């Protein structure tokens, strides 16, 4: 028996499509097609993954006859019919949609709680804002403890699964859209409650308390909006696949086990993006040079720094160099994309 025969048999006994196997391995469907047509051969790490998925040894998979062994356990079978989430995408994205807004909400909540202690001295000789800053920084640290691990986990998931077959139904996407609308309305409504409370008590003795309550309610509103936005975005699998391809580095693209035509298109797109980035970097460096020249132009005329009127002359408009540079970057990017050779 050949590797191709073993792979086809193992996949068939689990009712597993090529797309589902490709998602488990982090490759494209075309790669699995090539393996089964003996037009390509998987790398060692993919072979080891196949052994884990099908519960077999490497020797049996490559050189043995797996068709003679008993049928695999039912638990390893993939149901036929509609596409299935075989790599845990939905669970991962739900976890991501909980951790990120929770981190953001904790940071904002820290600012709200800290504002309650604004102006209060911990010690007679301490800065009156020390307690406020301490609570604020604790909130930032606690929030980052959620956001950073979530981002790293998401990045690792993207590299392990660069392609996901869209398994969401139209009803799933419609329901996610309805929940997003409710989440946005609810989040904005919570913030409006805080704003109204502040307006009603601003001139009273509890104005500071109302301001703190507004910030805390803003944390709740931010959680609702970000959470339901991420939950809605998780159903846009096509955008996920596109974003993963855009984030890959040249070396990672070159090592992908995908069809050569697709790999060439990704490499061309990545090189074009690098060219656009390089041109924009040069523009912003030039803008920085112009801005600094305008700022310190009076010094080149022999004026003493203490005698310079910074509110008149070219020094007043030095900051315009950066927004103009940013606009030029946008124009250049649009033109380079428009005249890009396919």
CSV table of C-alpha atoms in Angstrom, one decimal:
chain,number,residue,atom,x,y,z
A,1,UNK,CA,0.0,0.0,0.0
A,2,UNK,CA,1.2,3.5,-0.7
A,3,UNK,CA,0.8,6.6,1.4
A,4,UNK,CA,-1.9,7.9,-1.0
A,5,UNK,CA,-4.0,4.8,-0.5
A,6,UNK,CA,-3.6,4.9,3.3
A,7,UNK,CA,-4.5,8.6,3.4
A,8,UNK,CA,-7.6,8.1,1.2
A,9,UNK,CA,-8.7,5.2,3.3
A,10,UNK,CA,-8.2,6.9,6.6
A,11,UNK,CA,-10.0,10.0,5.4
A,12,UNK,CA,-12.9,8.0,4.0
A,13,UNK,CA,-13.4,6.0,7.2
A,14,UNK,CA,-13.9,9.2,9.1
A,15,UNK,CA,-16.2,10.8,6.6
A,16,UNK,CA,-13.6,13.6,6.4
A,17,UNK,CA,-13.5,15.9,3.4
A,18,UNK,CA,-10.2,17.3,2.0
A,19,UNK,CA,-11.1,20.7,3.4
A,20,UNK,CA,-11.6,19.4,6.9
A,21,UNK,CA,-8.3,17.5,6.9
A,22,UNK,CA,-6.6,20.6,5.4
A,23,UNK,CA,-7.9,22.7,8.3
A,24,UNK,CA,-6.7,20.3,10.9
A,25,UNK,CA,-3.2,20.3,9.3
A,26,UNK,CA,-3.1,24.0,8.6
A,27,UNK,CA,-2.7,23.6,4.8
A,28,UNK,CA,-4.8,24.3,1.8
A,29,UNK,CA,-7.2,21.8,0.2
A,30,UNK,CA,-5.1,21.8,-2.9
A,31,UNK,CA,-2.2,20.4,-0.9
A,32,UNK,CA,-4.3,17.4,0.3
A,33,UNK,CA,-5.4,16.9,-3.3
A,34,UNK,CA,-1.8,16.8,-4.4
A,35,UNK,CA,-0.9,14.3,-1.7
A,36,UNK,CA,-3.7,11.9,-2.7
A,37,UNK,CA,-2.7,12.3,-6.4
A,38,UNK,CA,1.0,11.6,-5.5
A,39,UNK,CA,2.0,14.9,-7.1
A,40,UNK,CA,3.5,16.1,-3.8
A,41,UNK,CA,4.5,14.7,-0.4
A,42,UNK,CA,3.8,16.3,3.0
A,43,UNK,CA,6.6,17.5,5.2
A,44,UNK,CA,7.7,15.7,8.3
A,45,UNK,CA,5.7,17.9,10.7
A,46,UNK,CA,2.5,17.3,8.6
A,47,UNK,CA,3.1,13.5,8.6
A,48,UNK,CA,3.4,13.6,12.4
A,49,UNK,CA,0.1,15.5,12.6
A,50,UNK,CA,-1.5,13.0,10.4
A,51,UNK,CA,-0.3,10.2,12.7
A,52,UNK,CA,-1.9,12.0,15.6
A,53,UNK,CA,-5.2,12.6,13.8
A,54,UNK,CA,-5.6,9.1,12.6
A,55,UNK,CA,-4.0,7.4,15.6
A,56,UNK,CA,-1.3,5.4,13.6
A,57,UNK,CA,2.4,5.1,13.4
A,58,UNK,CA,4.6,6.9,10.9
A,59,UNK,CA,5.8,3.6,9.4
A,60,UNK,CA,2.3,2.3,9.0
A,61,UNK,CA,1.1,5.6,7.4
A,62,UNK,CA,3.9,5.8,4.9
A,63,UNK,CA,4.7,2.1,4.1
A,64,UNK,CA,2.1,0.0,5.8
A,65,UNK,CA,-1.4,-1.2,4.9
A,66,UNK,CA,-3.9,0.6,7.2
A,67,UNK,CA,-6.9,-0.8,5.3
A,68,UNK,CA,-6.4,-4.1,7.1
A,69,UNK,CA,-6.8,-2.7,10.6
A,70,UNK,CA,-10.1,-2.4,12.4
A,71,UNK,CA,-12.3,0.7,11.6
A,72,UNK,CA,-11.4,3.7,13.6
A,73,UNK,CA,-13.3,4.6,16.7
A,74,UNK,CA,-16.6,6.5,16.1
A,75,UNK,CA,-15.3,9.4,18.1
A,76,UNK,CA,-12.8,10.2,15.4
A,77,UNK,CA,-15.4,10.3,12.7
A,78,UNK,CA,-16.4,13.6,11.1
A,79,UNK,CA,-20.2,13.8,10.3
A,80,UNK,CA,-21.2,14.1,6.6
A,81,UNK,CA,-23.2,16.9,5.3
A,82,UNK,CA,-22.6,20.6,5.9
A,83,UNK,CA,-19.0,21.8,6.6
A,84,UNK,CA,-17.9,21.3,10.2
A,85,UNK,CA,-15.7,23.2,12.6
A,86,UNK,CA,-13.0,20.6,12.9
A,87,UNK,CA,-10.2,22.8,14.3
A,88,UNK,CA,-12.0,24.6,17.1
A,89,UNK,CA,-12.3,27.9,15.3
A,90,UNK,CA,-15.6,28.9,16.9
A,91,UNK,CA,-14.5,28.1,20.4
A,92,UNK,CA,-11.3,30.0,19.9
A,93,UNK,CA,-13.0,33.1,18.5
A,94,UNK,CA,-15.6,33.0,21.3
A,95,UNK,CA,-12.8,32.9,23.9
A,96,UNK,CA,-11.0,35.7,22.1
A,97,UNK,CA,-14.2,37.8,22.0
A,98,UNK,CA,-14.5,37.4,25.8
A,99,UNK,CA,-10.9,38.2,26.8
A,100,UNK,CA,-10.2,41.3,24.6
A,101,UNK,CA,-13.3,43.3,25.7
A,102,UNK,CA,-12.7,42.2,29.3
A,103,UNK,CA,-9.2,43.6,29.2
A,104,UNK,CA,-10.4,46.9,27.7
A,105,UNK,CA,-13.2,47.2,30.2
A,106,UNK,CA,-10.8,46.6,33.2
A,107,UNK,CA,-8.5,49.3,32.0
A,108,UNK,CA,-11.4,51.8,31.7
A,109,UNK,CA,-12.9,50.6,35.0
A,110,UNK,CA,-9.5,51.2,36.7
A,111,UNK,CA,-9.6,54.8,35.5
A,112,UNK,CA,-13.2,55.1,36.9
A,113,UNK,CA,-12.3,53.7,40.3
A,114,UNK,CA,-9.1,55.6,40.4
A,115,UNK,CA,-10.9,58.9,39.8
A,116,UNK,CA,-12.8,58.3,43.1
A,117,UNK,CA,-9.5,58.8,44.9
A,118,UNK,CA,-8.3,61.8,42.9
A,119,UNK,CA,-6.8,64.5,45.1
A,120,UNK,CA,-6.6,62.2,48.2
A,121,UNK,CA,-3.2,61.9,49.8
A,122,UNK,CA,-2.0,58.5,51.0
A,123,UNK,CA,0.8,60.2,53.0
A,124,UNK,CA,1.1,63.9,54.1
A,125,UNK,CA,4.1,64.4,51.8
A,126,UNK,CA,2.8,62.3,48.9
A,127,UNK,CA,1.5,63.6,45.6
A,128,UNK,CA,-2.3,64.1,45.7
A,129,UNK,CA,-2.7,62.1,42.5
A,130,UNK,CA,-0.5,59.2,43.6
A,131,UNK,CA,-3.5,57.0,44.7
A,132,UNK,CA,-5.3,57.7,41.5
A,133,UNK,CA,-2.3,56.8,39.4
A,134,UNK,CA,-1.7,53.7,41.4
A,135,UNK,CA,-5.3,52.4,40.8
A,136,UNK,CA,-5.1,53.4,37.2
A,137,UNK,CA,-1.9,51.6,36.6
A,138,UNK,CA,-3.2,48.5,38.4
A,139,UNK,CA,-6.2,48.6,36.0
A,140,UNK,CA,-3.9,48.8,33.0
A,141,UNK,CA,-1.8,45.9,34.2
A,142,UNK,CA,-4.9,43.8,34.9
A,143,UNK,CA,-6.3,44.6,31.5
A,144,UNK,CA,-3.1,43.8,29.6
A,145,UNK,CA,-3.0,40.5,31.4
A,146,UNK,CA,-6.1,39.6,29.4
A,147,UNK,CA,-5.4,41.4,26.1
A,148,UNK,CA,-1.7,40.3,25.5
A,149,UNK,CA,-2.2,36.5,26.1
A,150,UNK,CA,-5.4,36.7,24.0
A,151,UNK,CA,-3.5,38.3,21.1
A,152,UNK,CA,-0.6,35.8,21.3
A,153,UNK,CA,-3.0,32.9,21.4
A,154,UNK,CA,-4.9,34.3,18.4
A,155,UNK,CA,-1.7,34.8,16.4
A,156,UNK,CA,-0.6,31.2,17.2
A,157,UNK,CA,-4.0,29.9,16.1
A,158,UNK,CA,-3.8,31.9,12.8
A,159,UNK,CA,-0.4,30.4,12.0
A,160,UNK,CA,-1.6,26.9,12.9
A,161,UNK,CA,-4.8,27.3,10.8
A,162,UNK,CA,-4.2,29.7,7.9
A,163,UNK,CA,-7.3,28.5,6.1
A,164,UNK,CA,-10.7,27.8,7.6
A,165,UNK,CA,-13.7,26.4,5.6
A,166,UNK,CA,-16.8,28.6,6.1
A,167,UNK,CA,-19.1,26.4,8.2
A,168,UNK,CA,-21.5,29.1,9.4
A,169,UNK,CA,-25.0,29.0,8.0
A,170,UNK,CA,-26.9,32.1,6.8
A,171,UNK,CA,-29.0,31.9,10.0
A,172,UNK,CA,-25.8,31.9,12.2
A,173,UNK,CA,-24.6,35.1,10.5
A,174,UNK,CA,-28.0,36.7,10.7
A,175,UNK,CA,-28.3,35.9,14.4
A,176,UNK,CA,-24.8,37.3,15.0
A,177,UNK,CA,-25.8,40.5,13.2
A,178,UNK,CA,-28.9,40.9,15.4
A,179,UNK,CA,-26.9,40.4,18.5
A,180,UNK,CA,-24.4,43.0,17.3
A,181,UNK,CA,-27.2,45.5,16.9
A,182,UNK,CA,-28.5,44.8,20.3
A,183,UNK,CA,-25.0,45.0,21.8
A,184,UNK,CA,-24.2,48.3,20.2
A,185,UNK,CA,-27.6,49.8,21.2
A,186,UNK,CA,-27.2,48.5,24.8
A,187,UNK,CA,-23.6,49.7,25.1
A,188,UNK,CA,-24.4,53.2,23.8
A,189,UNK,CA,-27.5,53.2,26.1
A,190,UNK,CA,-25.4,52.4,29.2
A,191,UNK,CA,-23.0,55.2,28.3
A,192,UNK,CA,-25.9,57.6,27.8
A,193,UNK,CA,-27.2,56.8,31.2
A,194,UNK,CA,-23.8,57.8,32.7
A,195,UNK,CA,-23.8,61.0,30.6
A,196,UNK,CA,-27.3,62.0,31.8
A,197,UNK,CA,-26.3,61.2,35.4
A,198,UNK,CA,-23.3,63.5,35.1
A,199,UNK,CA,-25.3,66.3,33.6
A,200,UNK,CA,-27.9,66.1,36.3
A,201,UNK,CA,-25.4,66.2,39.2
A,202,UNK,CA,-22.5,68.1,37.7
A,203,UNK,CA,-23.0,71.2,39.8
A,204,UNK,CA,-24.0,69.4,42.9
A,205,UNK,CA,-22.0,67.9,45.7
A,206,UNK,CA,-21.8,64.5,44.0
A,207,UNK,CA,-20.4,65.7,40.7
A,208,UNK,CA,-17.1,63.9,41.1
A,209,UNK,CA,-19.0,60.6,42.0
A,210,UNK,CA,-21.1,61.0,38.9
A,211,UNK,CA,-18.0,61.5,36.7
A,212,UNK,CA,-16.5,58.3,38.1
A,213,UNK,CA,-19.8,56.4,37.5
A,214,UNK,CA,-19.8,57.6,33.9
A,215,UNK,CA,-16.3,56.1,33.4
A,216,UNK,CA,-17.4,52.8,35.0
A,217,UNK,CA,-20.6,52.7,32.8
A,218,UNK,CA,-18.4,53.5,29.8
A,219,UNK,CA,-16.4,50.3,30.7
A,220,UNK,CA,-19.6,48.3,30.6
A,221,UNK,CA,-20.6,49.9,27.3
A,222,UNK,CA,-17.2,49.3,25.8
A,223,UNK,CA,-17.4,45.6,26.8
A,224,UNK,CA,-20.8,45.1,25.2
A,225,UNK,CA,-19.8,46.9,21.9
A,226,UNK,CA,-16.4,45.2,21.5
A,227,UNK,CA,-17.7,41.8,22.5
A,228,UNK,CA,-20.6,41.6,20.1
A,229,UNK,CA,-18.5,43.2,17.3
A,230,UNK,CA,-15.9,40.4,17.7
A,231,UNK,CA,-18.7,37.8,17.9
A,232,UNK,CA,-20.1,39.1,14.6
A,233,UNK,CA,-16.7,39.3,12.9
A,234,UNK,CA,-16.0,35.6,13.8
A,235,UNK,CA,-18.7,34.6,11.3
A,236,UNK,CA,-16.8,36.4,8.5
A,237,UNK,CA,-14.5,33.4,7.8
A,238,UNK,CA,-13.5,34.8,4.4
A,239,UNK,CA,-12.1,38.0,6.1
A,240,UNK,CA,-10.2,35.8,8.5
A,241,UNK,CA,-8.6,33.8,5.7
A,242,UNK,CA,-7.7,37.1,3.9
A,243,UNK,CA,-6.3,38.7,7.1
A,244,UNK,CA,-4.1,35.6,7.8
A,245,UNK,CA,-2.7,35.7,4.3
A,246,UNK,CA,-2.0,39.4,4.6
A,247,UNK,CA,-0.1,39.0,7.9
A,248,UNK,CA,2.2,36.2,6.7
A,249,UNK,CA,5.9,37.1,6.2
A,250,UNK,CA,7.8,36.2,3.1
A,251,UNK,CA,9.5,33.3,4.7
A,252,UNK,CA,6.3,31.9,6.1
A,253,UNK,CA,4.6,32.2,2.7
A,254,UNK,CA,7.5,30.4,1.0
A,255,UNK,CA,7.2,27.6,3.5
A,256,UNK,CA,3.4,27.2,3.0
A,257,UNK,CA,2.3,23.8,1.7
A,258,UNK,CA,-0.1,25.3,-0.9
A,259,UNK,CA,-0.6,25.4,-4.6
A,260,UNK,CA,2.3,27.1,-6.4
A,261,UNK,CA,0.0,29.5,-8.2
A,262,UNK,CA,-1.6,30.6,-4.9
A,263,UNK,CA,1.8,30.9,-3.2
A,264,UNK,CA,3.2,33.0,-6.1
A,265,UNK,CA,0.1,35.3,-5.8
A,266,UNK,CA,0.7,35.7,-2.0
A,267,UNK,CA,4.4,36.4,-2.5
A,268,UNK,CA,3.6,39.0,-5.2
A,269,UNK,CA,1.1,40.7,-3.0
A,270,UNK,CA,3.4,40.7,0.0
A,271,UNK,CA,6.3,42.2,-2.0
A,272,UNK,CA,4.0,44.9,-3.3
A,273,UNK,CA,2.9,45.8,0.2
A,274,UNK,CA,6.5,46.0,1.3
A,275,UNK,CA,7.2,48.4,-1.6
A,276,UNK,CA,4.2,50.6,-0.6
A,277,UNK,CA,5.4,50.6,3.0
A,278,UNK,CA,9.0,51.5,2.0
A,279,UNK,CA,7.8,54.5,-0.1
A,280,UNK,CA,5.5,55.7,2.7
A,281,UNK,CA,8.3,55.4,5.2
A,282,UNK,CA,10.5,57.6,3.1
A,283,UNK,CA,7.7,60.2,2.7
A,284,UNK,CA,7.2,60.3,6.5
A,285,UNK,CA,11.0,60.6,7.1
A,286,UNK,CA,11.1,63.5,4.7
A,287,UNK,CA,8.0,65.1,6.4
A,288,UNK,CA,9.8,64.7,9.8
A,289,UNK,CA,12.9,66.5,8.3
A,290,UNK,CA,10.8,69.3,6.9
A,291,UNK,CA,8.9,69.7,10.2
A,292,UNK,CA,12.1,69.9,12.2
A,293,UNK,CA,13.6,72.4,9.8
A,294,UNK,CA,10.5,74.6,10.1
A,295,UNK,CA,10.6,74.4,13.9
A,296,UNK,CA,14.2,75.3,14.3
A,297,UNK,CA,14.5,77.6,11.2
A,298,UNK,CA,15.0,80.8,13.4
A,299,UNK,CA,18.1,79.2,15.0
A,300,UNK,CA,19.7,78.9,11.6
A,301,UNK,CA,19.2,82.7,11.2
A,302,UNK,CA,21.4,83.4,14.2
A,303,UNK,CA,18.6,84.1,16.7
A,304,UNK,CA,19.0,83.2,20.3
A,305,UNK,CA,16.6,80.5,21.4
A,306,UNK,CA,15.3,82.8,24.2
A,307,UNK,CA,14.5,85.6,21.8
A,308,UNK,CA,12.5,83.4,19.3
A,309,UNK,CA,8.8,84.1,19.0
A,310,UNK,CA,7.4,80.6,18.6
A,311,UNK,CA,3.9,81.8,17.9
A,312,UNK,CA,4.8,83.5,14.6
A,313,UNK,CA,6.6,82.6,11.4
A,314,UNK,CA,7.2,79.2,10.0
A,315,UNK,CA,7.8,77.6,13.4
A,316,UNK,CA,4.0,77.9,14.1
A,317,UNK,CA,3.1,75.6,11.2
A,318,UNK,CA,5.9,73.0,11.6
A,319,UNK,CA,3.3,70.3,12.7
A,320,UNK,CA,1.6,70.5,9.2
A,321,UNK,CA,4.5,68.5,7.8
A,322,UNK,CA,3.1,65.2,9.3
A,323,UNK,CA,-0.5,65.4,8.2
A,324,UNK,CA,0.6,66.4,4.8
A,325,UNK,CA,3.0,63.5,4.7
A,326,UNK,CA,0.2,61.2,5.8
A,327,UNK,CA,-2.0,62.4,3.0
A,328,UNK,CA,0.8,61.9,0.5
A,329,UNK,CA,1.2,58.3,1.8
A,330,UNK,CA,-2.5,57.7,1.2
A,331,UNK,CA,-2.3,59.1,-2.4
A,332,UNK,CA,0.9,57.1,-3.2
A,333,UNK,CA,-0.7,53.9,-1.8
A,334,UNK,CA,-3.8,54.4,-3.9
A,335,UNK,CA,-1.9,55.1,-7.1
A,336,UNK,CA,0.5,52.2,-6.6
A,337,UNK,CA,-2.4,49.8,-6.0
A,338,UNK,CA,-4.2,51.2,-9.0
A,339,UNK,CA,-1.3,50.8,-11.4
A,340,UNK,CA,0.0,47.5,-9.9
A,341,UNK,CA,0.8,44.9,-12.5
A,342,UNK,CA,-1.1,41.7,-12.0
